[in-house]
Coordinates of C-alpha atoms and ligand atoms in Angstrom, one line a residue:
M388 CA 46.2 -60.6 -30.8
R389 CA 42.5 -61.6 -30.1
Y390 CA 42.7 -60.2 -26.6
L391 CA 43.7 -56.7 -27.9
Y392 CA 40.9 -56.9 -30.5
T393 CA 38.3 -57.7 -27.8
V394 CA 39.7 -54.7 -25.6
V395 CA 39.5 -52.2 -28.7
L396 CA 36.0 -53.4 -29.5
L397 CA 34.8 -53.1 -26.0
L398 CA 36.3 -49.8 -25.7
A399 CA 34.8 -48.6 -29.1
C400 CA 31.5 -49.9 -28.0
C401 CA 31.8 -48.1 -24.7
I402 CA 32.6 -44.8 -26.3
A403 CA 29.6 -45.3 -28.7
N404 CA 27.1 -46.3 -25.7
C405 CA 28.0 -44.1 -23.0
Y406 CA 25.4 -41.3 -21.7
G407 CA 27.5 -38.5 -20.1
Q408 CA 28.9 -40.3 -16.9
T409 CA 26.8 -43.4 -17.6
N410 CA 28.2 -46.4 -19.4
A411 CA 25.8 -49.1 -20.6
Y412 CA 28.5 -51.8 -19.6
N413 CA 29.2 -50.6 -16.2
Y414 CA 26.5 -48.4 -14.4
K415 CA 24.5 -48.2 -11.0
S416 CA 21.2 -46.8 -9.7
V417 CA 21.3 -43.4 -8.2
K418 CA 18.5 -43.3 -5.4
Q419 CA 18.4 -39.4 -4.8
I420 CA 19.7 -36.3 -6.4
R421 CA 19.5 -32.6 -5.7
V422 CA 20.3 -30.5 -8.8
K423 CA 19.2 -27.1 -10.2
N424 CA 18.5 -27.6 -13.9
G425 CA 16.5 -30.7 -14.6
A426 CA 16.1 -34.2 -13.6
V427 CA 14.7 -37.5 -14.6
V428 CA 13.8 -40.5 -12.5
S429 CA 12.7 -43.8 -14.1
A430 CA 12.9 -47.7 -13.4
H431 CA 16.3 -48.0 -15.0
P432 CA 19.6 -45.9 -14.7
L433 CA 20.3 -46.1 -18.5
A434 CA 16.9 -44.8 -19.4
S435 CA 17.2 -42.0 -16.7
A436 CA 20.7 -41.0 -18.1
A437 CA 19.4 -40.9 -21.7
G438 CA 16.6 -38.5 -20.6
A439 CA 19.1 -36.3 -18.6
E440 CA 21.4 -36.2 -21.5
I441 CA 18.5 -34.8 -23.8
L442 CA 17.9 -32.1 -21.0
K443 CA 21.7 -31.1 -21.1
K444 CA 21.4 -30.8 -24.8
G445 CA 18.6 -28.2 -24.6
G446 CA 15.7 -30.7 -25.0
N447 CA 12.7 -29.9 -22.8
A448 CA 10.9 -32.3 -20.2
V449 CA 8.7 -33.6 -22.9
D450 CA 11.7 -34.5 -25.1
A451 CA 13.5 -36.1 -22.0
A452 CA 10.3 -38.0 -21.2
I453 CA 10.2 -39.3 -24.8
A454 CA 13.9 -40.5 -25.0
T455 CA 13.5 -42.1 -21.4
Q456 CA 10.4 -44.0 -22.6
L457 CA 12.2 -45.1 -25.8
A458 CA 15.3 -46.2 -23.8
L459 CA 13.0 -48.1 -21.4
A460 CA 11.7 -50.1 -24.3
V461 CA 15.1 -51.4 -24.7
V462 CA 16.5 -51.7 -21.2
Y463 CA 13.4 -52.4 -19.3
P464 CA 11.5 -54.9 -21.6
N465 CA 9.4 -56.2 -18.7
A466 CA 7.4 -53.0 -18.8
G467 CA 9.0 -50.3 -21.1
N468 CA 7.7 -50.7 -24.5
L469 CA 6.9 -50.1 -28.0
G470 CA 4.1 -52.6 -28.0
G471 CA 2.1 -51.2 -25.0
G472 CA 0.3 -48.0 -24.2
G473 CA 0.6 -45.2 -21.6
F474 CA -0.5 -41.8 -20.3
M475 CA 1.5 -38.5 -20.0
V476 CA 0.4 -35.6 -17.8
L477 CA 2.2 -32.4 -18.8
H478 CA 2.3 -28.9 -17.1
S479 CA 3.9 -26.8 -19.6
S480 CA 6.1 -23.6 -19.0
K481 CA 3.2 -21.7 -20.5
G482 CA 1.0 -22.8 -17.6
E483 CA -1.1 -25.1 -19.8
Q484 CA -2.1 -28.5 -18.4
V485 CA -2.9 -31.4 -20.8
T486 CA -2.7 -35.1 -20.9
Y487 CA -2.0 -37.6 -23.7
D488 CA -3.9 -40.9 -23.7
Y489 CA -2.1 -43.6 -25.7
R490 CA -3.8 -46.3 -24.1
E491 CA -4.0 -49.7 -26.1
M492 CA -7.4 -50.3 -27.7
A493 CA -9.3 -53.5 -28.5
P494 CA -9.0 -54.7 -32.0
G495 CA -11.9 -54.3 -34.4
R496 CA -12.6 -58.0 -34.3
A497 CA -12.8 -58.1 -30.5
S498 CA -16.1 -58.9 -29.0
R499 CA -17.7 -58.8 -25.5
D500 CA -17.6 -62.6 -24.7
M501 CA -14.1 -63.3 -26.6
F502 CA -12.6 -64.8 -23.6
I503 CA -15.6 -66.8 -22.4
D504 CA -15.4 -70.5 -22.9
T505 CA -17.9 -73.1 -23.8
A506 CA -18.9 -73.5 -20.2
G507 CA -19.6 -69.9 -19.8
N508 CA -16.4 -69.3 -17.7
A509 CA -13.8 -66.5 -18.3
D510 CA -10.5 -67.9 -19.7
T511 CA -7.9 -65.7 -18.2
S512 CA -5.1 -67.7 -19.8
L513 CA -6.2 -66.3 -23.1
S514 CA -6.6 -62.7 -21.8
Q515 CA -3.3 -62.8 -19.9
S516 CA -0.8 -64.6 -22.3
G517 CA -0.4 -65.1 -26.0
H518 CA -1.7 -63.3 -29.1
L519 CA -5.4 -62.6 -28.3
A520 CA -4.2 -60.9 -24.9
S521 CA -2.8 -57.8 -27.0
G522 CA -4.6 -54.6 -27.6
V523 CA -3.6 -52.4 -30.5
P524 CA -0.4 -50.7 -29.1
G525 CA -0.6 -46.9 -28.4
T526 CA 2.9 -46.0 -27.3
V527 CA 4.5 -44.9 -30.5
A528 CA 1.4 -42.8 -31.5
G529 CA 1.6 -41.1 -28.0
L530 CA 5.3 -40.2 -28.4
F531 CA 4.7 -38.7 -31.6
L532 CA 1.6 -36.6 -30.6
S533 CA 3.3 -35.2 -27.5
H534 CA 6.5 -34.5 -29.5
K535 CA 4.4 -32.7 -32.4
E536 CA 2.7 -30.7 -29.8
H537 CA 5.5 -30.0 -27.3
G538 CA 8.9 -31.3 -28.4
R539 CA 11.9 -29.1 -29.0
L540 CA 14.6 -31.2 -30.4
P541 CA 14.1 -33.3 -33.4
M542 CA 12.5 -36.8 -32.9
A543 CA 15.5 -38.5 -34.4
A544 CA 17.8 -37.2 -31.5
L545 CA 15.4 -38.7 -28.8
I546 CA 15.4 -42.2 -30.7
D547 CA 19.1 -42.3 -31.2
P548 CA 19.9 -43.3 -27.8
A549 CA 17.5 -46.2 -27.6
I550 CA 18.8 -47.5 -31.0
K551 CA 22.4 -47.4 -29.7
L552 CA 21.3 -49.4 -26.5
A553 CA 19.4 -52.0 -28.8
E554 CA 22.3 -52.4 -31.2
K555 CA 25.3 -52.2 -29.1
G556 CA 23.8 -53.9 -25.9
F557 CA 23.7 -53.2 -22.3
V558 CA 24.9 -55.1 -19.3
I559 CA 21.9 -56.7 -17.2
T560 CA 21.8 -56.9 -13.6
G561 CA 21.2 -60.2 -11.5
K562 CA 17.5 -59.1 -11.1
E563 CA 17.0 -58.7 -14.8
A564 CA 18.8 -62.0 -15.5
A565 CA 16.5 -63.9 -13.1
G566 CA 13.5 -62.2 -14.7
L567 CA 14.6 -63.4 -18.2
N568 CA 15.4 -66.9 -17.0
A569 CA 12.0 -67.3 -15.3
L570 CA 10.2 -66.5 -18.5
R571 CA 12.3 -68.6 -20.8
D572 CA 9.6 -71.3 -21.3
D573 CA 7.0 -68.6 -22.0
F574 CA 9.1 -66.9 -24.5
L575 CA 9.9 -70.3 -26.2
K576 CA 6.1 -71.3 -26.0
F577 CA 4.7 -68.2 -27.5
N578 CA 7.4 -67.3 -30.1
R579 CA 8.3 -68.9 -33.6
V580 CA 11.3 -66.6 -34.0
K581 CA 13.7 -67.2 -30.9
P582 CA 13.6 -63.6 -29.1
A583 CA 16.7 -62.0 -28.0
F584 CA 15.5 -62.6 -24.4
V585 CA 16.3 -66.3 -24.8
K586 CA 19.6 -67.3 -24.5
D587 CA 21.5 -70.8 -24.9
G588 CA 22.0 -71.4 -21.1
S589 CA 21.0 -69.1 -18.4
W590 CA 21.4 -65.4 -18.3
K591 CA 23.5 -64.2 -15.3
A592 CA 24.3 -60.6 -13.8
G593 CA 27.0 -58.9 -16.2
D594 CA 25.7 -60.4 -19.5
T595 CA 25.1 -58.0 -22.3
L596 CA 21.6 -58.1 -24.0
F597 CA 21.8 -57.2 -27.8
Q598 CA 18.4 -56.5 -29.5
P599 CA 19.3 -56.0 -33.2
H600 CA 15.6 -56.5 -34.4
L601 CA 14.3 -54.0 -32.0
A602 CA 17.1 -51.7 -33.2
H603 CA 15.8 -52.2 -36.9
T604 CA 12.4 -51.3 -35.8
L605 CA 13.3 -48.2 -33.9
Q606 CA 15.3 -47.2 -37.0
L607 CA 12.3 -47.6 -39.2
I608 CA 10.4 -45.4 -36.6
K609 CA 13.2 -42.8 -36.8
E610 CA 13.0 -42.7 -40.6
K611 CA 9.3 -42.8 -41.2
G612 CA 7.8 -41.4 -38.0
A613 CA 4.7 -43.0 -36.4
A614 CA 4.0 -44.8 -39.8
G615 CA 7.5 -46.7 -39.3
F616 CA 5.3 -48.6 -36.7
Y617 CA 1.7 -48.5 -37.6
E618 CA 2.1 -48.9 -41.4
G619 CA 4.5 -50.8 -43.8
E620 CA 7.1 -53.3 -42.7
T621 CA 6.4 -53.2 -38.8
A622 CA 2.8 -53.3 -39.2
Q623 CA 3.0 -56.2 -41.5
K624 CA 5.3 -58.1 -39.1
I625 CA 2.7 -57.5 -36.3
V626 CA -0.2 -58.8 -38.5
D627 CA 2.0 -61.9 -39.5
E628 CA 2.6 -62.5 -35.7
M629 CA -1.1 -62.4 -35.1
Q630 CA -1.9 -64.8 -37.9
H631 CA 0.9 -67.2 -36.5
G632 CA -0.7 -67.2 -32.9
K633 CA -4.4 -66.7 -33.8
G634 CA -4.5 -63.1 -32.8
I635 CA -6.9 -60.5 -34.2
I636 CA -4.9 -57.2 -34.8
T637 CA -5.1 -56.1 -38.3
L638 CA -3.4 -53.7 -40.6
D639 CA -6.4 -51.6 -40.5
D640 CA -6.6 -51.6 -36.6
L641 CA -3.0 -50.5 -36.6
K642 CA -3.6 -47.6 -39.3
Q643 CA -6.8 -46.6 -37.2
Y644 CA -5.0 -46.2 -34.1
K645 CA -4.9 -42.5 -32.7
A646 CA -3.5 -41.2 -29.5
I647 CA -5.8 -38.7 -27.8
K648 CA -5.2 -35.4 -26.3
R649 CA -7.4 -35.0 -23.1
S650 CA -8.2 -32.3 -20.4
P651 CA -6.5 -33.5 -17.2
V652 CA -8.6 -34.3 -14.0
T653 CA -7.7 -31.2 -11.7
F654 CA -8.9 -30.2 -8.2
D655 CA -7.5 -28.7 -5.2
Y656 CA -6.3 -30.4 -1.9
K657 CA -5.2 -28.3 1.0
G658 CA -3.7 -25.4 -0.9
Y659 CA -2.3 -27.6 -3.6
K660 CA -3.8 -28.2 -7.1
I661 CA -3.6 -31.7 -8.3
V662 CA -3.3 -32.4 -12.1
T663 CA -3.7 -36.0 -13.0
M664 CA -5.1 -38.6 -15.6
P665 CA -8.6 -38.7 -16.6
L666 CA -10.6 -41.8 -18.2
P667 CA -9.8 -44.3 -19.6
S668 CA -7.6 -44.4 -16.5
S669 CA -9.7 -44.5 -13.3
G670 CA -6.8 -43.3 -11.4
G671 CA -7.4 -39.5 -11.5
I672 CA -11.1 -39.6 -10.6
M673 CA -10.3 -42.1 -7.9
L674 CA -7.6 -39.8 -6.5
Q675 CA -10.0 -36.9 -6.6
Q676 CA -12.5 -39.0 -4.7
M677 CA -10.2 -40.2 -2.2
L678 CA -8.4 -36.8 -1.4
G679 CA -11.9 -35.3 -1.6
I680 CA -13.0 -37.4 1.3
L681 CA -9.7 -37.2 3.3
E682 CA -9.5 -33.5 3.3
R683 CA -12.4 -33.4 5.7
Y684 CA -10.2 -35.4 8.4
P685 CA -7.1 -34.2 10.3
L686 CA -4.7 -36.7 8.8
D687 CA -1.9 -34.5 9.9
K688 CA -2.8 -35.0 13.6
Y689 CA -3.2 -38.7 13.2
G690 CA 0.4 -39.1 11.4
F691 CA 2.0 -41.7 9.4
D692 CA 1.7 -45.4 10.7
S693 CA -1.2 -44.4 13.0
P694 CA -4.2 -46.7 13.3
E695 CA -6.5 -43.8 12.8
A696 CA -5.0 -42.6 9.5
M697 CA -4.8 -46.3 8.2
Q698 CA -8.3 -47.1 9.1
L699 CA -9.6 -44.0 7.6
M700 CA -7.7 -44.5 4.4
I701 CA -8.6 -48.1 4.1
E702 CA -12.2 -47.2 4.3
V703 CA -11.9 -44.6 1.7
E704 CA -10.0 -46.9 -0.5
R705 CA -12.7 -49.7 -0.2
R706 CA -15.4 -47.3 -1.2
V707 CA -13.9 -45.7 -4.0
Y708 CA -12.7 -49.0 -5.6
A709 CA -16.1 -50.4 -5.4
D710 CA -17.2 -47.3 -7.3
R711 CA -14.5 -48.1 -9.9
A712 CA -15.9 -51.6 -10.4
A713 CA -19.4 -50.4 -10.9
F714 CA -19.2 -47.2 -13.1
M715 CA -16.0 -46.6 -14.7
G716 CA -14.9 -47.5 -18.5
D717 CA -13.7 -45.9 -21.6
P718 CA -15.8 -42.6 -21.9
G719 CA -16.1 -42.8 -25.6
F720 CA -18.3 -45.9 -25.1
V721 CA -19.9 -45.4 -21.7
K722 CA -21.4 -42.6 -19.9
V723 CA -19.4 -42.5 -16.4
P724 CA -21.0 -40.1 -14.1
V725 CA -17.8 -38.3 -13.1
T726 CA -19.4 -35.1 -11.9
A727 CA -21.7 -37.2 -9.4
L728 CA -18.8 -39.3 -8.2
T729 CA -16.5 -36.5 -7.4
S730 CA -19.3 -34.1 -6.0
P731 CA -18.6 -32.9 -2.3
A732 CA -22.1 -34.0 -1.2
Y733 CA -21.7 -37.6 -2.8
L734 CA -18.3 -37.8 -1.1
A735 CA -19.6 -36.8 2.3
Q736 CA -22.4 -39.3 2.1
R737 CA -20.1 -42.1 0.9
M738 CA -18.7 -42.1 4.5
S739 CA -21.9 -41.9 6.4
D740 CA -21.5 -45.4 7.4
Y741 CA -17.9 -45.1 8.4
K742 CA -17.2 -46.2 12.1
P743 CA -14.0 -45.3 13.5
G744 CA -12.5 -48.1 15.4
K745 CA -14.6 -50.9 13.5
A746 CA -14.0 -52.4 10.1
S747 CA -16.6 -52.2 7.3
E748 CA -17.3 -55.3 5.1
S749 CA -17.0 -55.5 1.3
K750 CA -20.1 -57.6 0.5
N751 CA -19.4 -59.5 -2.8
I752 CA -19.3 -63.2 -3.2
H753 CA -16.0 -63.4 -5.2
H754 CA -12.8 -63.4 -3.7
G755 CA -9.9 -62.6 -6.2
S756 CA -6.3 -63.6 -5.7
P757 CA -4.2 -61.0 -7.2
Q758 CA -0.9 -62.2 -8.7
Q759 CA 1.4 -59.6 -7.5
E760 CA 4.4 -61.0 -9.4
H761 CA 2.7 -60.2 -12.7
E762 CA 2.1 -56.4 -12.3
E763 CA 4.3 -54.5 -14.6
T764 CA 4.0 -51.1 -15.5
T765 CA 6.6 -48.3 -15.4
H766 CA 6.6 -44.8 -14.3
L767 CA 9.0 -41.8 -15.0
S768 CA 9.0 -38.2 -13.7
V769 CA 10.7 -35.3 -15.5
V770 CA 11.3 -31.6 -14.8
D771 CA 13.4 -29.2 -16.9
N772 CA 14.8 -25.7 -16.2
Q773 CA 12.0 -23.9 -18.3
G774 CA 9.1 -24.7 -16.1
N775 CA 7.8 -28.0 -17.7
A776 CA 6.9 -31.0 -15.7
V777 CA 6.1 -34.2 -17.2
A778 CA 4.6 -37.5 -15.5
V779 CA 4.5 -40.6 -17.6
T780 CA 3.1 -44.0 -16.7
T781 CA 3.3 -46.8 -19.5
T782 CA 2.4 -50.5 -19.5
L783 CA 2.5 -53.9 -21.1
N784 CA 0.1 -54.8 -18.2
G785 CA 1.8 -58.0 -17.0
S786 CA 5.6 -58.4 -16.6
Y787 CA 6.8 -58.9 -20.3
G788 CA 3.3 -58.4 -21.4
S789 CA 1.9 -61.3 -23.4
R790 CA 5.4 -62.7 -23.8
V791 CA 4.9 -62.5 -27.5
V792 CA 7.8 -60.9 -29.2
V793 CA 6.8 -59.6 -32.6
G794 CA 8.9 -61.9 -35.0
N795 CA 12.0 -60.0 -36.4
A796 CA 10.7 -56.8 -35.0
G797 CA 12.0 -57.5 -31.5
F798 CA 9.4 -55.9 -29.2
I799 CA 7.0 -57.4 -27.0
L800 CA 3.2 -57.0 -27.2
N801 CA 1.0 -56.1 -24.2
N802 CA -1.5 -58.2 -22.5
E803 CA -3.7 -55.3 -21.9
M804 CA -7.1 -57.1 -22.9
D805 CA -7.1 -58.4 -19.4
D806 CA -7.7 -55.0 -18.0
F807 CA -11.2 -55.2 -19.6
S808 CA -13.8 -56.9 -17.6
A809 CA -13.8 -60.5 -19.2
K810 CA -17.0 -61.4 -17.4
P811 CA -18.8 -59.2 -14.8
G812 CA -17.9 -60.5 -11.3
V813 CA -14.8 -62.3 -12.4
P814 CA -11.6 -60.7 -11.2
N815 CA -8.9 -59.8 -13.6
M816 CA -5.1 -60.5 -12.8
Y817 CA -5.1 -57.8 -10.2
G818 CA -8.3 -59.1 -8.5
L819 CA -10.2 -56.1 -9.8
L820 CA -13.8 -56.6 -10.6
G821 CA -15.8 -54.8 -13.4
S822 CA -19.0 -54.2 -14.9
E823 CA -20.7 -53.5 -18.2
A824 CA -19.0 -50.3 -18.3
N825 CA -15.7 -52.0 -18.9
A826 CA -16.7 -54.8 -21.1
I827 CA -14.7 -55.6 -24.2
A828 CA -16.0 -53.8 -27.5
P829 CA -14.3 -53.2 -30.8
Y830 CA -12.0 -50.0 -30.5
K831 CA -12.8 -49.4 -27.0
R832 CA -10.0 -48.7 -24.4
M833 CA -9.7 -50.8 -21.4
L834 CA -10.0 -49.3 -17.9
S835 CA -6.5 -48.5 -16.3
S836 CA -5.4 -47.6 -12.8
M837 CA -2.3 -45.6 -14.0
T838 CA -2.1 -42.2 -12.1
P839 CA 0.7 -40.1 -13.4
T840 CA 0.2 -36.9 -11.6
I841 CA 1.6 -33.4 -11.1
V842 CA 0.9 -31.2 -7.9
L843 CA 1.1 -27.5 -8.3
H844 CA 1.7 -25.0 -5.6
N845 CA 1.0 -21.3 -6.4
G846 CA 0.7 -22.5 -10.1
L847 CA 4.1 -23.9 -10.4
P848 CA 5.3 -27.7 -10.3
Y849 CA 5.8 -28.9 -6.9
L850 CA 5.7 -32.6 -7.2
V851 CA 5.9 -35.1 -10.0
A852 CA 4.7 -38.5 -9.1
G853 CA 3.6 -42.0 -10.4
T854 CA 4.1 -45.6 -10.0
P855 CA 3.6 -49.1 -11.5
G856 CA 1.6 -51.6 -9.4
G857 CA -1.6 -52.5 -11.2
S858 CA -4.4 -51.8 -8.9
T859 CA -2.1 -50.7 -6.2
I860 CA -1.2 -47.6 -8.4
I861 CA -3.9 -45.3 -7.2
T862 CA -3.4 -45.9 -3.5
S863 CA 0.5 -45.8 -3.8
V864 CA 0.1 -42.3 -5.5
L865 CA -2.6 -41.2 -2.9
Q866 CA -0.4 -42.3 0.0
T867 CA 2.5 -40.5 -1.4
L868 CA 0.8 -37.3 -1.8
V869 CA -0.7 -37.8 1.8
N870 CA 2.8 -38.7 3.1
V871 CA 4.3 -35.3 1.9
I872 CA 1.3 -33.0 2.1
D873 CA -0.3 -34.2 5.4
F874 CA 2.2 -36.2 7.1
G875 CA 5.2 -33.9 6.4
L876 CA 7.6 -36.6 5.4
S877 CA 10.7 -36.2 3.3
I878 CA 10.4 -37.2 -0.3
H879 CA 12.7 -40.3 0.3
D880 CA 10.4 -41.4 3.1
A881 CA 7.3 -40.5 1.4
V882 CA 8.4 -42.9 -1.3
N883 CA 10.3 -45.6 0.7
L884 CA 8.3 -46.1 3.8
P885 CA 5.9 -48.9 3.6
K886 CA 2.4 -48.6 1.8
F887 CA -0.7 -50.5 2.2
H888 CA -3.7 -51.2 -0.1
H889 CA -7.5 -52.1 0.0
Q890 CA -9.5 -52.3 -3.2
W891 CA -12.8 -53.4 -2.0
Q892 CA -12.6 -56.9 -3.3
P893 CA -10.9 -59.0 -2.0
D894 CA -11.7 -57.7 1.5
L895 CA -8.1 -57.7 2.5
V896 CA -5.6 -54.9 3.7
Y897 CA -2.4 -55.6 1.8
V898 CA 0.6 -54.3 3.9
E899 CA 4.1 -53.9 3.1
K900 CA 6.7 -54.9 6.0
G901 CA 7.6 -51.9 8.3
F902 CA 4.4 -50.7 9.8
S903 CA 4.5 -51.0 13.5
A904 CA 3.3 -54.1 15.2
E905 CA 1.0 -52.0 17.5
T906 CA -0.8 -50.3 14.7
L907 CA -1.3 -53.6 12.8
Y908 CA -2.5 -55.3 16.0
K909 CA -5.1 -52.4 16.6
L910 CA -6.3 -52.7 12.9
R911 CA -6.8 -56.5 13.5
G912 CA -8.6 -55.7 16.7
M913 CA -11.0 -53.5 14.6
G914 CA -11.7 -56.3 12.2
Y915 CA -9.4 -56.0 9.3
H916 CA -7.8 -58.9 7.5
I917 CA -4.2 -57.9 7.2
Y918 CA -2.2 -59.7 4.3
N919 CA 1.4 -59.1 4.1
R920 CA 2.9 -58.7 0.6
N921 CA 6.0 -57.3 -1.1
G922 CA 6.5 -54.4 -3.2
I923 CA 3.6 -52.1 -3.4
G924 CA 4.5 -49.7 -6.1
R925 CA 7.8 -48.3 -7.3
T926 CA 7.2 -44.7 -7.0
E927 CA 9.3 -42.0 -8.8
V928 CA 8.8 -38.6 -7.4
I929 CA 10.3 -35.1 -8.1
R930 CA 9.8 -32.2 -5.7
I931 CA 10.8 -28.6 -6.8
K932 CA 11.3 -26.6 -3.7
D933 CA 13.3 -23.2 -3.1
G934 CA 14.8 -23.6 -6.5
I935 CA 16.2 -27.2 -5.8
I936 CA 15.2 -30.2 -7.8
E937 CA 15.1 -33.2 -5.6
A938 CA 14.4 -36.4 -7.4
V939 CA 13.9 -39.7 -5.5
A940 CA 13.9 -43.1 -7.1
D941 CA 12.1 -45.9 -5.3
G942 CA 14.4 -48.3 -3.3
R943 CA 11.9 -51.1 -4.0
G944 CA 13.6 -51.7 -7.4
E945 CA 16.8 -50.7 -9.5
D946 CA 15.1 -47.2 -10.3
S947 CA 17.5 -44.4 -10.6
A948 CA 17.5 -40.7 -10.7
A949 CA 19.7 -38.5 -13.1
G950 CA 20.0 -34.9 -13.7
Y951 CA 22.2 -31.9 -13.4
Ligands
LIG1216 N1 -2.1 -52.2 -17.0 C1 -2.4 -51.7 -15.7 C2 -3.1 -50.7 -15.7 O1 -3.2 -49.9 -16.9 O2 -3.9 -50.2 -14.9

C-alpha cells in the first residue's frame, strides 16, 4: 500500500513538474539544437526548458529570459539568484537596443575602508563571505523593469515554473551534490536557520532538492510584484538576517534600490554591429577596446591556435585590463573617460610598444592568485520568432555567493562587495586590481566584468553570447566572437575549443588544455609565463543564420539548450 502511495505521489509530482518533454526528476543536458522558432540556452536543462515552454506559449524572448532566470534561482543556486544582480542586453523586434542594469549596490552604511583591518590590510574574508559581503540585490527589480517595458505574458506565468520547481523539488546531479557537500560547513557556519542546501548526511546524484522557503518568497513576488521582495515580509527577513550577522543592508536600502535602463555600448567590427553592456560593467567598453585594436590585424590569416594570434590577443588583453584597473567604476560616481579609451587614435597608440615574437611585461608589484573555483556567475541567451534577442548575465559573485541564506526566505545573498576595490593595489577574488574609481561608496555599484552581447548582421540578430567566469568573462566573449567572425569556426567549436586569458596582473597567460604543444612552446620562447587551468568560461551562444536558430551550450558544464 505504502509502495502504491509513493508511486502515485511521484507520478503526481511528475505531472505537476514537467516542462514539455523535460521532467524535473529525470532530465539531461542537450548540448546543441537547430530549431526554427525560438531557443534558450542556459546553465541548467530545467531552466532552459522553463524558458522554452514560455516561448511555446507565445511569450517573447524577454518573457523567456525572465522565466529562465527565475528557474535558475531555484535549480542553479550556486549562481542563479534572487539575492544577486545582473545585466540584460536586448535587441527588440522593433530594432531598438537597450540594456537593463540590475547590478547590486553598496548599502547606505557602506564606507570606503569597511574591509580594511586595524593593521591597514584589506580583509577579504569579510568582502567574500558572510553578511557584510552582500550588496543590495538587484535581480528582482531588473526582472520587473524589463518585463514592464517588453514583457508579453503576465509576470505570474513567468514565476510559476520557478515556484513549482522550488515546491515540488528537482533531482540534482552528481556535480551539484558535490558542490553542496563541499559547502556544507560554510552553510552551517553562516546560517542560523538550517538552509535547504544542508542535508543530514551527504548529497548524492539523484537526490531531490526541495526549497519551501524559496517557494514562499517567489509566491510573495508573484502576488505583490517587486514589493514582494523589496518591502514587507521578505525585506524584513533580509534585515533580520543582517542584524543576526552584523550586516548593514537596511529596509531603506532595499526600498531605494532601482534597476536602471541604459544605452548599450555599440560599435562595428568587420561588418557586424556589436551590442553589449556599458558601465558599471567594464565588459562592453573592454570588448570595444580589444576588438578596436584587433581589427587592424589579419587575425583570419593567423588562425585559431596560432602563436601569432595568441600573442597578439594576449598583449591586447594585457593593455585593456590595465585600463580597467586604472579608470573604470560606477559612472554615477566617477567620470570614466569612455570616449578617450575607445577612440581609434588611443587604441592605435596603445599597441605602439607591441613587439611580435616578444612578450611585454606587466609592471606592478602585486601578484594576485585568483581562486578559480570561486567564480560563479551565469549566462543565458534567448531568441524568439518575433525578432527579439536577449543576452543576460547574472551573478552572486562567488559560488553560492556569501553562503548566507536569508533565514526562512530560502535565497542566497551575493558577495558582490568583493567586486569593489577594497584597497587600491590589493587584488580581489579574481586577482583584479582597482583604483579609486572602483572604491566603495554608499549606493555605488561595484565594477563588473559581465559581458552579455548581441551581434547584429544587416541590422538583425546574428549571435547572442555571454559567459560566467569572473575576470575571464571579457576574454571568453572576445575569443568566442573572434572564433566565429575571424577564424570561421563552427559555433560548437567557438564555444568548446580551449580559451586563454591574460588580465595584466598577475603577468600570466592562463590556458585551458587543448592548445597545440608547438604554439605553447613558441609562446614560452617569446617570454610568456603559461599557466594551465580548467574551465575558462561556460559560454552560451545562439546563432541565427539562413532562418535556422542554432543554440550551443558549453560542454564545460551541465549547460543545456532548449527550443522548438
Ligand atoms: N561578479 C563578477 C562580475 O560581475 O564581474
